[in-house]
Amino acid sequence: MEKLKRDGSFYINPYLGGVILGLVLFSTYYITGRGLGASGAVKSSVVTVVDAVAPMHAEQGKYYSKFLSADSSPMNNWLVFEVLGVLAGGFLSGAIYGRLKIKVEHSPKITSKTRLIAALAGGILFGVGSQFARGCTSGAALSGMAVLSASGIITMIAIFGSAYLFSWFFKKLWI
Amino acid sequence: MREELFVSGRNIPNIDPYLNIWHWQIPIYLFLGGLAAGILFLAGIYTILGKEKEMQATVKWAPFIVPFALIFGLFMLFLDLKHKLYFWQLYTTIRLQSPMGWGAWVLMIITPISLLWSATYLREVFPKWDWKFKFLYTFEAWAIKNRKLIAWPMVIYAVILGIYTGILLSAFNARPLWNTALLGPLFLVSGMSTGAATIMLISKNHEEKKIIGRLDLLFIIIELFFITHMIMGSLAGSQVQIDAISILIGGQFTVSFWVFVVLLGLVFPAVLETMELMGFRIPTIIPVLLVLFGGLIFRFIMVEAGQITRYLY
């Protein structure tokens, strides 16, 4: 058992993982008064960088200006720190189960380069989409459904439904 | 009509009520000074213990960074000066009451020692190095023979340098966050920790890494203990002290201090280093970078936050 755990092949049972994630979400609501999120941290970083490089553009922009205030940096946001914690926790879990390696996971039929380009493109699309939807899988779907918000349920159906449809076109990237 | 003239001591720009004289150069210098002190201390100690063969990175390779760190740190201090061309006057004065004077003289002594130390190992790194003059070869031979003799003042001055980086701040009576005797030992142990981390990054020897890793863990634990006591001590002090420390426990530097310094800069690398000692495979660079980053941020926060805290009158 010990050997199995350390060679990188051990993953937590997805149902148990789901329950634990739910408990994390629950305690997040209790401690911070708001749910989890992931795209929010990227958004804060983008707004901060734009504000640093082109402050005029950021102030006049309808989108950027929403997140800017004179007395606080957009980085001063719980989601930014949450993502730091996610990185630290992910690293720790990788260390415990022997999964700390730099590698690109992809189908044997494609190259690492194709996989990275596809991942980047998918990431950009998802990032833009999450801003239209005012939240991503964590911020809108998960946190939203936890408080029985209709938008949370719709987001969840939209994200997983469209993923199910599109996976048919892109299954080559994986299998 | 009676005209009155008010003379107030409360409006001295950049000094009162808030100090606004030390900027980014100072924390960088304090960081490099602490790092240099840590490396030189460990290099000297292991030389005195006669472990040069087992601890090659500690004794030989890491100290090569030190002269560069010290000279770059001094350059940072130079940048900070208002009247840059008068810097030499620090060396025409001896004032025992001046912490800055102490610092200038300690650096004046330890920088040449660090250069001398690296010079004795220079031909081991660059075998083709030519000293050009015969007397330099004679001097090198003498220095190589007497490394233990050089190691003693190096260790002592490394400790003084490490403590001094904290004393520079704690000697300011008017800034209550700094004005605690714990700051000297705290900066010393933090410097030792960053020095040990740097050695771990350079070392290729598993045993050496393990020894230095254990030491670093010890330094981190001591540092956490000092931080706890700095907070407890201030909270048990006068209202001035309580208000000063509140900047780190509820005030504007709370998040940056606890997240970047305590959690990511001390606790998390300590966990990773413990796991490494327990046999888990962790890339050394991660805890090392976290310790270095935490040490740097710690100095930035202490310098920035300290200048804001003040006496209440």
Tab-separated table of C-alpha atoms in Angstrom:
chain	number	residue	atom	x	y	z
A	1	MET	CA	0.000	0.000	0.000
A	2	GLU	CA	2.787	2.367	0.981
A	3	LYS	CA	4.604	1.770	-2.307
A	4	LEU	CA	1.444	2.168	-4.332
A	5	LYS	CA	0.789	5.494	-2.715
A	6	ARG	CA	4.181	6.996	-3.395
A	7	ASP	CA	4.685	6.128	-7.046
A	8	GLY	CA	2.259	8.743	-8.329
A	9	SER	CA	-0.501	6.307	-9.261
A	10	PHE	CA	-2.683	6.904	-6.257
A	11	TYR	CA	-5.548	9.333	-6.614
A	12	ILE	CA	-8.204	10.079	-4.063
A	13	ASN	CA	-11.622	8.462	-4.601
A	14	PRO	CA	-13.605	11.047	-6.650
A	15	TYR	CA	-16.706	10.725	-4.457
A	16	LEU	CA	-14.663	11.275	-1.312
A	17	GLY	CA	-12.896	14.141	-3.094
A	18	GLY	CA	-16.253	15.695	-3.903
A	19	VAL	CA	-17.401	15.490	-0.302
A	20	ILE	CA	-14.164	17.059	0.919
A	21	LEU	CA	-14.461	19.837	-1.669
A	22	GLY	CA	-18.011	20.429	-0.457
A	23	LEU	CA	-16.759	20.724	3.109
A	24	VAL	CA	-14.065	23.159	1.950
A	25	LEU	CA	-16.765	25.216	0.246
A	26	PHE	CA	-18.865	25.068	3.391
A	27	SER	CA	-16.053	26.298	5.602
A	28	THR	CA	-15.187	28.967	3.037
A	29	TYR	CA	-18.698	30.359	3.348
A	30	TYR	CA	-18.404	30.202	7.117
A	31	ILE	CA	-14.972	31.841	7.354
A	32	THR	CA	-14.923	34.381	4.518
A	33	GLY	CA	-18.620	34.933	3.922
A	34	ARG	CA	-18.287	34.034	0.243
A	35	GLY	CA	-17.626	30.971	-1.844
A	36	LEU	CA	-14.679	29.578	-3.710
A	37	GLY	CA	-13.372	30.940	-6.976
A	38	ALA	CA	-10.532	30.534	-9.399
A	39	SER	CA	-11.002	32.809	-12.394
A	40	GLY	CA	-11.361	35.767	-10.012
A	41	ALA	CA	-7.684	35.555	-9.102
A	42	VAL	CA	-6.667	35.651	-12.759
A	43	LYS	CA	-9.022	38.575	-13.305
A	44	SER	CA	-7.473	40.466	-10.379
A	45	SER	CA	-4.006	39.816	-11.777
A	46	VAL	CA	-5.013	40.997	-15.241
A	47	VAL	CA	-6.650	44.158	-13.879
A	48	THR	CA	-3.542	44.888	-11.763
A	49	VAL	CA	-1.194	44.438	-14.703
A	50	VAL	CA	-3.334	46.588	-17.015
A	51	ASP	CA	-3.580	49.252	-14.308
A	52	ALA	CA	0.205	49.236	-13.927
A	53	VAL	CA	0.987	49.316	-17.648
A	54	ALA	CA	-1.790	51.605	-18.872
A	55	PRO	CA	-3.562	53.282	-15.923
A	56	MET	CA	-5.594	55.594	-18.169
A	57	HIS	CA	-6.916	52.684	-20.194
A	58	ALA	CA	-7.810	50.799	-17.025
A	59	GLU	CA	-9.639	53.765	-15.513
A	60	GLN	CA	-11.663	54.477	-18.618
A	61	GLY	CA	-12.419	50.854	-19.400
A	62	LYS	CA	-15.925	49.869	-18.373
A	63	TYR	CA	-14.740	46.439	-17.337
A	64	TYR	CA	-11.444	47.235	-15.610
A	65	SER	CA	-12.690	50.273	-13.720
A	66	LYS	CA	-15.224	48.123	-11.866
A	67	PHE	CA	-12.404	46.400	-10.003
A	68	LEU	CA	-10.232	49.426	-9.328
A	69	SER	CA	-10.423	51.577	-6.253
A	70	ALA	CA	-8.131	54.274	-4.960
A	71	ASP	CA	-7.439	52.801	-1.552
A	72	SER	CA	-7.091	49.117	-2.272
A	73	SER	CA	-5.292	47.027	-4.853
A	74	PRO	CA	-7.324	44.497	-6.839
A	75	MET	CA	-4.808	41.922	-5.605
A	76	ASN	CA	-6.101	42.505	-2.101
A	77	ASN	CA	-8.782	39.938	-2.719
A	78	TRP	CA	-9.512	36.677	-0.950
A	79	LEU	CA	-9.504	34.719	-4.224
A	80	VAL	CA	-5.881	35.691	-4.926
A	81	PHE	CA	-4.814	34.238	-1.591
A	82	GLU	CA	-7.067	31.235	-2.040
A	83	VAL	CA	-5.293	30.420	-5.313
A	84	LEU	CA	-1.910	30.710	-3.549
A	85	GLY	CA	-3.248	28.182	-1.064
A	86	VAL	CA	-4.433	25.930	-3.879
A	87	LEU	CA	-0.930	25.998	-5.368
A	88	ALA	CA	0.657	25.196	-2.007
A	89	GLY	CA	-1.861	22.443	-1.255
A	90	GLY	CA	-1.545	20.923	-4.723
A	91	PHE	CA	2.225	20.903	-4.366
A	92	LEU	CA	1.969	19.223	-0.965
A	93	SER	CA	-0.402	16.559	-2.284
A	94	GLY	CA	1.926	15.945	-5.232
A	95	ALA	CA	4.852	15.589	-2.833
A	96	ILE	CA	3.010	13.154	-0.572
A	97	TYR	CA	1.892	10.879	-3.409
A	98	GLY	CA	5.115	11.102	-5.420
A	99	ARG	CA	3.705	13.044	-8.341
A	100	LEU	CA	6.129	15.970	-8.400
A	101	LYS	CA	7.395	15.906	-11.954
A	102	ILE	CA	7.332	18.387	-14.782
A	103	LYS	CA	5.450	16.635	-17.551
A	104	VAL	CA	2.759	17.224	-20.165
A	105	GLU	CA	-0.065	14.731	-20.142
A	106	HIS	CA	-1.519	14.059	-23.571
A	107	SER	CA	-2.725	11.376	-25.926
A	108	PRO	CA	0.054	9.354	-27.566
A	109	LYS	CA	-1.371	10.420	-30.916
A	110	ILE	CA	-0.459	14.076	-30.506
A	111	THR	CA	2.680	15.966	-29.497
A	112	SER	CA	3.200	17.918	-26.263
A	113	LYS	CA	3.210	21.099	-28.312
A	114	THR	CA	-0.275	20.448	-29.724
A	115	ARG	CA	-1.544	19.651	-26.276
A	116	LEU	CA	-0.081	22.848	-24.792
A	117	ILE	CA	-1.506	25.011	-27.580
A	118	ALA	CA	-4.909	23.349	-27.183
A	119	ALA	CA	-4.786	23.840	-23.420
A	120	LEU	CA	-3.853	27.505	-23.789
A	121	ALA	CA	-6.608	28.092	-26.340
A	122	GLY	CA	-9.142	26.304	-24.140
A	123	GLY	CA	-7.974	28.260	-21.120
A	124	ILE	CA	-8.348	31.602	-22.900
A	125	LEU	CA	-11.836	30.698	-24.137
A	126	PHE	CA	-12.846	29.560	-20.674
A	127	GLY	CA	-11.400	32.721	-19.117
A	128	VAL	CA	-13.366	34.963	-21.469
A	129	GLY	CA	-16.484	32.838	-21.008
A	130	SER	CA	-16.210	32.950	-17.238
A	131	GLN	CA	-16.217	36.741	-17.373
A	132	PHE	CA	-19.367	36.782	-19.529
A	133	ALA	CA	-20.970	34.376	-17.086
A	134	ARG	CA	-19.650	36.362	-14.090
A	135	GLY	CA	-17.902	33.330	-12.674
A	136	CYS	CA	-16.278	30.019	-13.501
A	137	THR	CA	-16.880	26.427	-12.389
A	138	SER	CA	-15.877	27.309	-8.830
A	139	GLY	CA	-17.156	30.849	-8.484
A	140	ALA	CA	-20.487	30.535	-10.309
A	141	ALA	CA	-21.406	26.865	-10.606
A	142	LEU	CA	-20.054	25.340	-7.382
A	143	SER	CA	-20.484	28.295	-5.022
A	144	GLY	CA	-23.747	29.249	-6.695
A	145	MET	CA	-25.282	25.788	-6.405
A	146	ALA	CA	-24.194	25.572	-2.786
A	147	VAL	CA	-26.589	28.417	-2.010
A	148	LEU	CA	-29.253	27.017	-4.377
A	149	SER	CA	-28.890	29.888	-6.799
A	150	ALA	CA	-30.613	29.302	-10.155
A	151	SER	CA	-27.680	30.868	-12.006
A	152	GLY	CA	-25.390	28.356	-10.349
A	153	ILE	CA	-27.440	25.454	-11.629
A	154	ILE	CA	-27.657	26.957	-15.121
A	155	THR	CA	-23.900	27.563	-15.184
A	156	MET	CA	-23.229	23.998	-14.096
A	157	ILE	CA	-25.480	22.581	-16.804
A	158	ALA	CA	-23.976	24.906	-19.419
A	159	ILE	CA	-20.366	24.138	-18.532
A	160	PHE	CA	-20.702	20.377	-18.232
A	161	GLY	CA	-23.273	20.082	-21.007
A	162	SER	CA	-21.154	21.945	-23.518
A	163	ALA	CA	-18.054	20.094	-22.341
A	164	TYR	CA	-19.873	16.828	-23.026
A	165	LEU	CA	-20.787	17.968	-26.540
A	166	PHE	CA	-17.418	19.425	-27.427
A	167	SER	CA	-15.467	16.503	-26.069
A	168	TRP	CA	-16.541	14.548	-29.140
A	169	PHE	CA	-14.594	16.956	-31.379
A	170	PHE	CA	-11.540	17.165	-29.202
A	171	LYS	CA	-11.289	13.644	-27.874
A	172	LYS	CA	-8.149	13.160	-29.988
A	173	LEU	CA	-6.266	15.334	-27.522
A	174	TRP	CA	-6.794	12.703	-24.847
A	175	ILE	CA	-7.309	9.245	-26.292
B	1	MET	CA	-6.062	91.999	16.196
B	2	ARG	CA	-3.548	89.763	17.860
B	3	GLU	CA	-1.437	87.696	15.616
B	4	GLU	CA	-0.057	84.470	16.949
B	5	LEU	CA	2.638	82.258	15.654
B	6	PHE	CA	2.364	78.542	16.298
B	7	VAL	CA	5.462	76.453	16.342
B	8	SER	CA	4.634	72.797	16.153
B	9	GLY	CA	6.913	69.806	16.275
B	10	ARG	CA	4.346	67.684	14.460
B	11	ASN	CA	4.891	68.824	10.944
B	12	ILE	CA	8.312	67.747	9.830
B	13	PRO	CA	7.864	66.341	6.339
B	14	ASN	CA	9.120	62.774	5.958
B	15	ILE	CA	10.010	62.462	9.647
B	16	ASP	CA	6.982	63.259	11.759
B	17	PRO	CA	4.333	61.965	12.281
B	18	TYR	CA	5.424	59.290	9.806
B	19	LEU	CA	8.930	58.428	8.804
B	20	ASN	CA	9.280	58.335	5.050
B	21	ILE	CA	12.997	58.117	4.429
B	22	TRP	CA	13.777	54.472	3.840
B	23	HIS	CA	12.622	52.924	0.635
B	24	TRP	CA	13.218	49.688	-1.245
B	25	GLN	CA	17.009	49.875	-1.051
B	26	ILE	CA	17.122	49.308	2.708
B	27	PRO	CA	15.184	46.008	2.883
B	28	ILE	CA	17.245	44.660	-0.030
B	29	TYR	CA	20.417	45.582	1.813
B	30	LEU	CA	19.145	44.055	5.087
B	31	PHE	CA	18.240	40.876	3.209
B	32	LEU	CA	21.629	40.585	1.496
B	33	GLY	CA	23.446	41.412	4.743
B	34	GLY	CA	21.543	38.687	6.605
B	35	LEU	CA	22.118	36.182	3.804
B	36	ALA	CA	25.847	36.963	3.769
B	37	ALA	CA	26.012	36.653	7.559
B	38	GLY	CA	24.279	33.271	7.413
B	39	ILE	CA	26.603	31.839	4.769
B	40	LEU	CA	29.786	33.150	6.400
B	41	PHE	CA	28.688	31.919	9.826
B	42	LEU	CA	28.062	28.380	8.587
B	43	ALA	CA	31.227	28.366	6.446
B	44	GLY	CA	33.304	29.483	9.428
B	45	ILE	CA	31.682	27.086	11.898
B	46	TYR	CA	32.178	24.024	9.686
B	47	THR	CA	35.772	25.040	9.019
B	48	ILE	CA	36.438	25.345	12.735
B	49	LEU	CA	34.820	21.934	13.223
B	50	GLY	CA	37.157	20.543	10.559
B	51	LYS	CA	34.378	19.450	8.172
B	52	GLU	CA	35.626	21.140	4.999
B	53	LYS	CA	35.623	17.860	3.100
B	54	GLU	CA	32.057	16.848	4.000
B	55	MET	CA	30.567	20.328	3.681
B	56	GLN	CA	32.071	21.596	0.448
B	57	ALA	CA	29.186	23.810	-0.663
B	58	THR	CA	28.930	25.370	2.804
B	59	VAL	CA	32.619	26.054	3.216
B	60	LYS	CA	33.796	26.661	-0.346
B	61	TRP	CA	31.142	27.409	-2.935
B	62	ALA	CA	28.394	29.370	-1.185
B	63	PRO	CA	30.835	31.946	0.290
B	64	PHE	CA	31.649	33.004	-3.278
B	65	ILE	CA	28.225	34.676	-3.333
B	66	VAL	CA	28.982	36.697	-0.226
B	67	PRO	CA	31.361	39.374	-1.567
B	68	PHE	CA	28.910	40.056	-4.396
B	69	ALA	CA	25.964	40.188	-1.982
B	70	LEU	CA	27.800	42.520	0.395
B	71	ILE	CA	29.077	44.836	-2.327
B	72	PHE	CA	25.654	44.970	-3.984
B	73	GLY	CA	24.097	45.600	-0.550
B	74	LEU	CA	26.540	48.429	0.083
B	75	PHE	CA	25.656	49.840	-3.307
B	76	MET	CA	21.996	49.790	-2.214
B	77	LEU	CA	22.959	51.768	0.906
B	78	PHE	CA	24.861	54.171	-1.300
B	79	LEU	CA	21.767	54.642	-3.491
B	80	ASP	CA	19.754	55.427	-0.398
B	81	LEU	CA	22.028	58.283	0.653
B	82	LYS	CA	20.847	61.808	0.062
B	83	HIS	CA	24.361	63.206	-0.244
B	84	LYS	CA	26.011	60.347	-2.013
B	85	LEU	CA	29.439	61.884	-2.368
B	86	TYR	CA	29.812	62.176	1.410
B	87	PHE	CA	29.529	58.421	2.009
B	88	TRP	CA	33.223	58.193	2.922
B	89	GLN	CA	32.606	60.345	5.966
B	90	LEU	CA	31.105	57.288	7.682
B	91	TYR	CA	34.647	55.978	7.713
B	92	THR	CA	36.297	59.064	9.136
B	93	THR	CA	34.118	58.943	12.233
B	94	ILE	CA	33.856	56.540	15.119
B	95	ARG	CA	30.714	57.098	17.157
B	96	LEU	CA	29.932	54.292	19.534
B	97	GLN	CA	26.362	55.552	20.001
B	98	SER	CA	25.586	55.328	16.296
B	99	PRO	CA	24.234	51.999	15.042
B	100	MET	CA	24.859	53.114	11.486
B	101	GLY	CA	28.461	53.800	12.377
B	102	TRP	CA	28.738	50.291	13.812
B	103	GLY	CA	27.273	48.870	10.654
B	104	ALA	CA	29.631	50.794	8.414
B	105	TRP	CA	32.633	49.515	10.359
B	106	VAL	CA	31.394	45.927	10.588
B	107	LEU	CA	30.949	45.915	6.814
B	108	MET	CA	34.382	47.470	6.440
B	109	ILE	CA	35.824	44.472	8.288
B	110	ILE	CA	33.681	41.582	7.066
B	111	THR	CA	33.725	42.427	3.350
B	112	PRO	CA	37.543	42.060	3.086
B	113	ILE	CA	37.371	38.876	5.208
B	114	SER	CA	34.797	37.404	2.814
B	115	LEU	CA	36.953	38.400	-0.168
B	116	LEU	CA	39.988	36.821	1.470
B	117	TRP	CA	38.003	33.660	2.227
B	118	SER	CA	36.874	33.243	-1.362
B	119	ALA	CA	40.366	34.107	-2.628
B	120	THR	CA	41.795	31.099	-0.780
B	121	TYR	CA	39.432	28.841	-2.738
B	122	LEU	CA	39.619	30.735	-6.029
B	123	ARG	CA	42.220	28.448	-7.613
B	124	GLU	CA	40.128	25.404	-6.742
B	125	VAL	CA	37.339	26.807	-8.918
B	126	PHE	CA	39.520	28.311	-11.637
B	127	PRO	CA	42.674	26.176	-11.725
B	128	LYS	CA	44.171	28.420	-14.399
B	129	TRP	CA	43.856	31.547	-12.278
B	130	ASP	CA	47.127	33.412	-12.063
B	131	TRP	CA	47.828	35.752	-9.146
B	132	LYS	CA	50.536	37.487	-11.253
B	133	PHE	CA	52.757	38.436	-8.299
B	134	LYS	CA	54.839	36.149	-6.173
B	135	PHE	CA	53.890	37.833	-2.911
B	136	LEU	CA	50.244	37.085	-3.644
B	137	TYR	CA	51.063	33.390	-3.969
B	138	THR	CA	52.954	33.554	-0.667
B	139	PHE	CA	49.991	35.286	0.930
B	140	GLU	CA	47.575	32.765	-0.534
B	141	ALA	CA	49.655	29.899	0.837
B	142	TRP	CA	49.628	31.530	4.269
B	143	ALA	CA	45.854	32.117	4.135
B	144	ILE	CA	45.137	28.535	3.039
B	145	LYS	CA	47.252	27.244	5.908
B	146	ASN	CA	45.515	29.519	8.397
B	147	ARG	CA	41.890	29.149	7.316
B	148	LYS	CA	40.815	28.232	10.831
B	149	LEU	CA	42.433	31.406	12.123
B	150	ILE	CA	40.473	33.444	9.555
B	151	ALA	CA	37.291	31.489	10.313
B	152	TRP	CA	37.137	32.721	13.913
B	153	PRO	CA	36.839	36.465	13.216
B	154	MET	CA	34.612	35.576	10.260
B	155	VAL	CA	32.138	33.735	12.495
B	156	ILE	CA	32.181	36.468	15.110
B	157	TYR	CA	31.728	39.258	12.587
B	158	ALA	CA	29.035	37.276	10.766
B	159	VAL	CA	27.032	37.162	13.991
B	160	ILE	CA	27.592	40.869	14.564
B	161	LEU	CA	26.536	41.623	10.974
B	162	GLY	CA	23.417	39.472	11.314
B	163	ILE	CA	22.388	41.089	14.586
B	164	TYR	CA	23.264	44.519	13.308
B	165	THR	CA	20.758	44.284	10.453
B	166	GLY	CA	18.070	44.182	13.151
B	167	ILE	CA	19.751	46.634	15.525
B	168	LEU	CA	19.808	49.225	12.751
B	169	LEU	CA	16.020	49.298	13.075
B	170	SER	CA	15.587	48.591	16.774
B	171	ALA	CA	17.869	51.485	17.739
B	172	PHE	CA	15.159	53.869	16.569
B	173	ASN	CA	13.429	54.741	19.812
B	174	ALA	CA	10.859	56.843	18.033
B	175	ARG	CA	9.460	53.907	15.985
B	176	PRO	CA	7.732	51.592	18.432
B	177	LEU	CA	7.392	48.602	16.079
B	178	TRP	CA	11.155	48.518	15.654
B	179	ASN	CA	12.012	49.419	19.200
B	180	THR	CA	12.229	45.915	20.597
B	181	ALA	CA	15.396	44.115	21.621
B	182	LEU	CA	14.130	40.987	19.845
B	183	LEU	CA	14.701	42.490	16.420
B	184	GLY	CA	18.460	41.841	16.490
B	185	PRO	CA	18.210	38.092	17.206
B	186	LEU	CA	15.164	37.822	14.920
B	187	PHE	CA	17.015	39.300	11.952
B	188	LEU	CA	20.079	37.221	12.818
B	189	VAL	CA	18.184	33.941	12.789
B	190	SER	CA	16.252	34.943	9.682
B	191	GLY	CA	19.550	35.722	7.951
B	192	MET	CA	20.953	32.355	9.068
B	193	SER	CA	17.882	30.689	7.601
B	194	THR	CA	18.218	32.440	4.220
B	195	GLY	CA	21.951	31.657	4.223
B	196	ALA	CA	21.288	27.981	4.931
B	197	ALA	CA	18.652	27.916	2.185
B	198	THR	CA	21.133	29.326	-0.325
B	199	ILE	CA	23.685	26.654	0.638
B	200	MET	CA	21.026	23.956	0.146
B	201	LEU	CA	20.424	25.252	-3.358
B	202	ILE	CA	24.126	25.088	-4.240
B	203	SER	CA	25.008	21.801	-2.579
B	204	LYS	CA	25.103	18.647	-4.665
B	205	ASN	CA	25.924	16.417	-1.717
B	206	HIS	CA	22.933	14.622	-0.220
B	207	GLU	CA	24.402	14.364	3.279
B	208	GLU	CA	25.364	18.022	3.337
B	209	LYS	CA	21.919	19.047	2.140
B	210	LYS	CA	20.392	17.004	4.918
B	211	ILE	CA	22.545	18.600	7.623
B	212	ILE	CA	21.920	22.138	6.368
B	213	GLY	CA	18.228	21.337	5.878
B	214	ARG	CA	17.960	20.296	9.523
B	215	LEU	CA	19.718	23.480	10.578
B	216	ASP	CA	17.397	25.566	8.420
B	217	LEU	CA	14.424	23.883	10.025
B	218	LEU	CA	15.820	24.767	13.431
B	219	PHE	CA	16.362	28.380	12.337
B	220	ILE	CA	12.786	28.584	11.056
B	221	ILE	CA	11.394	27.250	14.330
B	222	ILE	CA	13.478	29.745	16.320
B	223	GLU	CA	12.337	32.509	13.992
B	224	LEU	CA	8.683	31.601	14.521
B	225	PHE	CA	9.339	31.606	18.262
B	226	PHE	CA	10.892	35.083	18.061
B	227	ILE	CA	8.013	36.398	15.943
B	228	THR	CA	5.521	35.045	18.482
B	229	HIS	CA	7.460	36.712	21.263
B	230	MET	CA	7.775	39.964	19.380
B	231	ILE	CA	3.996	40.061	19.139
B	232	MET	CA	3.415	38.902	22.716
B	233	GLY	CA	6.014	41.303	24.078
B	234	SER	CA	4.502	44.260	22.286
B	235	LEU	CA	0.978	43.319	23.317
B	236	ALA	CA	2.153	43.235	26.933
B	237	GLY	CA	3.698	46.681	26.549
B	238	SER	CA	2.387	50.208	26.675
B	239	GLN	CA	-0.420	51.491	24.455
B	240	VAL	CA	2.231	52.753	22.049
B	241	GLN	CA	3.605	49.234	21.612
B	242	ILE	CA	0.145	47.688	21.341
B	243	ASP	CA	-0.832	50.156	18.626
B	244	ALA	CA	2.426	49.510	16.801
B	245	ILE	CA	2.116	45.731	16.686
B	246	SER	CA	-1.531	45.956	15.689
B	247	ILE	CA	-0.275	46.871	12.217
B	248	LEU	CA	0.665	43.176	11.880
B	249	ILE	CA	-2.317	41.695	13.693
B	250	GLY	CA	-5.337	43.383	12.196
B	251	GLY	CA	-3.771	46.448	10.633
B	252	GLN	CA	-2.758	47.091	7.066
B	253	PHE	CA	0.199	44.675	6.923
B	254	THR	CA	-1.672	41.725	8.439
B	255	VAL	CA	-2.353	39.784	5.259
B	256	SER	CA	1.048	40.314	3.674
B	257	PHE	CA	2.829	39.450	6.920
B	258	TRP	CA	0.902	36.303	7.783
B	259	VAL	CA	0.462	34.971	4.252
B	260	PHE	CA	3.828	35.759	2.674
B	261	VAL	CA	6.151	35.766	5.667
B	262	VAL	CA	4.691	33.360	8.207
B	263	LEU	CA	2.733	30.875	6.086
B	264	LEU	CA	4.513	30.812	2.720
B	265	GLY	CA	7.925	31.972	3.958
B	266	LEU	CA	8.275	29.946	7.168
B	267	VAL	CA	5.591	27.356	7.929
B	268	PHE	CA	5.190	25.909	4.423
B	269	PRO	CA	8.937	25.557	3.701
B	270	ALA	CA	9.335	24.073	7.190
B	271	VAL	CA	6.674	21.470	6.344
B	272	LEU	CA	8.379	20.713	3.018
B	273	GLU	CA	11.803	20.440	4.654
B	274	THR	CA	10.401	18.121	7.313
B	275	MET	CA	8.850	15.958	4.598
B	276	GLU	CA	12.188	15.909	2.790
B	277	LEU	CA	13.886	14.665	5.960
B	278	MET	CA	11.191	12.018	6.278
B	279	GLY	CA	12.096	10.678	2.845
B	280	PHE	CA	9.581	12.355	0.533
B	281	ARG	CA	11.055	13.665	-2.675
B	282	ILE	CA	10.764	17.430	-2.788
B	283	PRO	CA	12.646	19.584	-5.296
B	284	THR	CA	14.984	21.597	-3.036
B	285	ILE	CA	14.446	24.747	-5.033
B	286	ILE	CA	10.849	25.148	-3.831
B	287	PRO	CA	11.439	25.433	-0.048
B	288	VAL	CA	14.618	27.407	-0.766
B	289	LEU	CA	12.856	29.984	-2.931
B	290	LEU	CA	10.043	30.255	-0.392
B	291	VAL	CA	12.494	30.883	2.457
B	292	LEU	CA	14.392	33.492	0.427
B	293	PHE	CA	11.183	35.156	-0.726
B	294	GLY	CA	9.765	35.135	2.819
B	295	GLY	CA	12.978	36.637	4.190
B	296	LEU	CA	12.922	39.426	1.627
B	297	ILE	CA	9.243	40.234	2.167
B	298	PHE	CA	9.784	40.150	5.945
B	299	ARG	CA	12.365	42.912	5.664
B	300	PHE	CA	10.209	44.955	3.297
B	301	ILE	CA	7.288	44.728	5.711
B	302	MET	CA	9.331	45.522	8.813
B	303	VAL	CA	10.963	48.558	7.173
B	304	GLU	CA	7.692	49.865	5.713
B	305	ALA	CA	5.472	49.136	8.705
B	306	GLY	CA	8.023	50.392	11.224
B	307	GLN	CA	8.181	53.799	9.592
B	308	ILE	CA	4.438	54.203	9.929
B	309	THR	CA	4.231	53.320	13.627
B	310	ARG	CA	4.747	56.197	15.996
B	311	TYR	CA	4.445	57.510	19.504
B	312	LEU	CA	1.094	58.782	20.642
B	313	TYR	CA	1.254	62.305	21.919
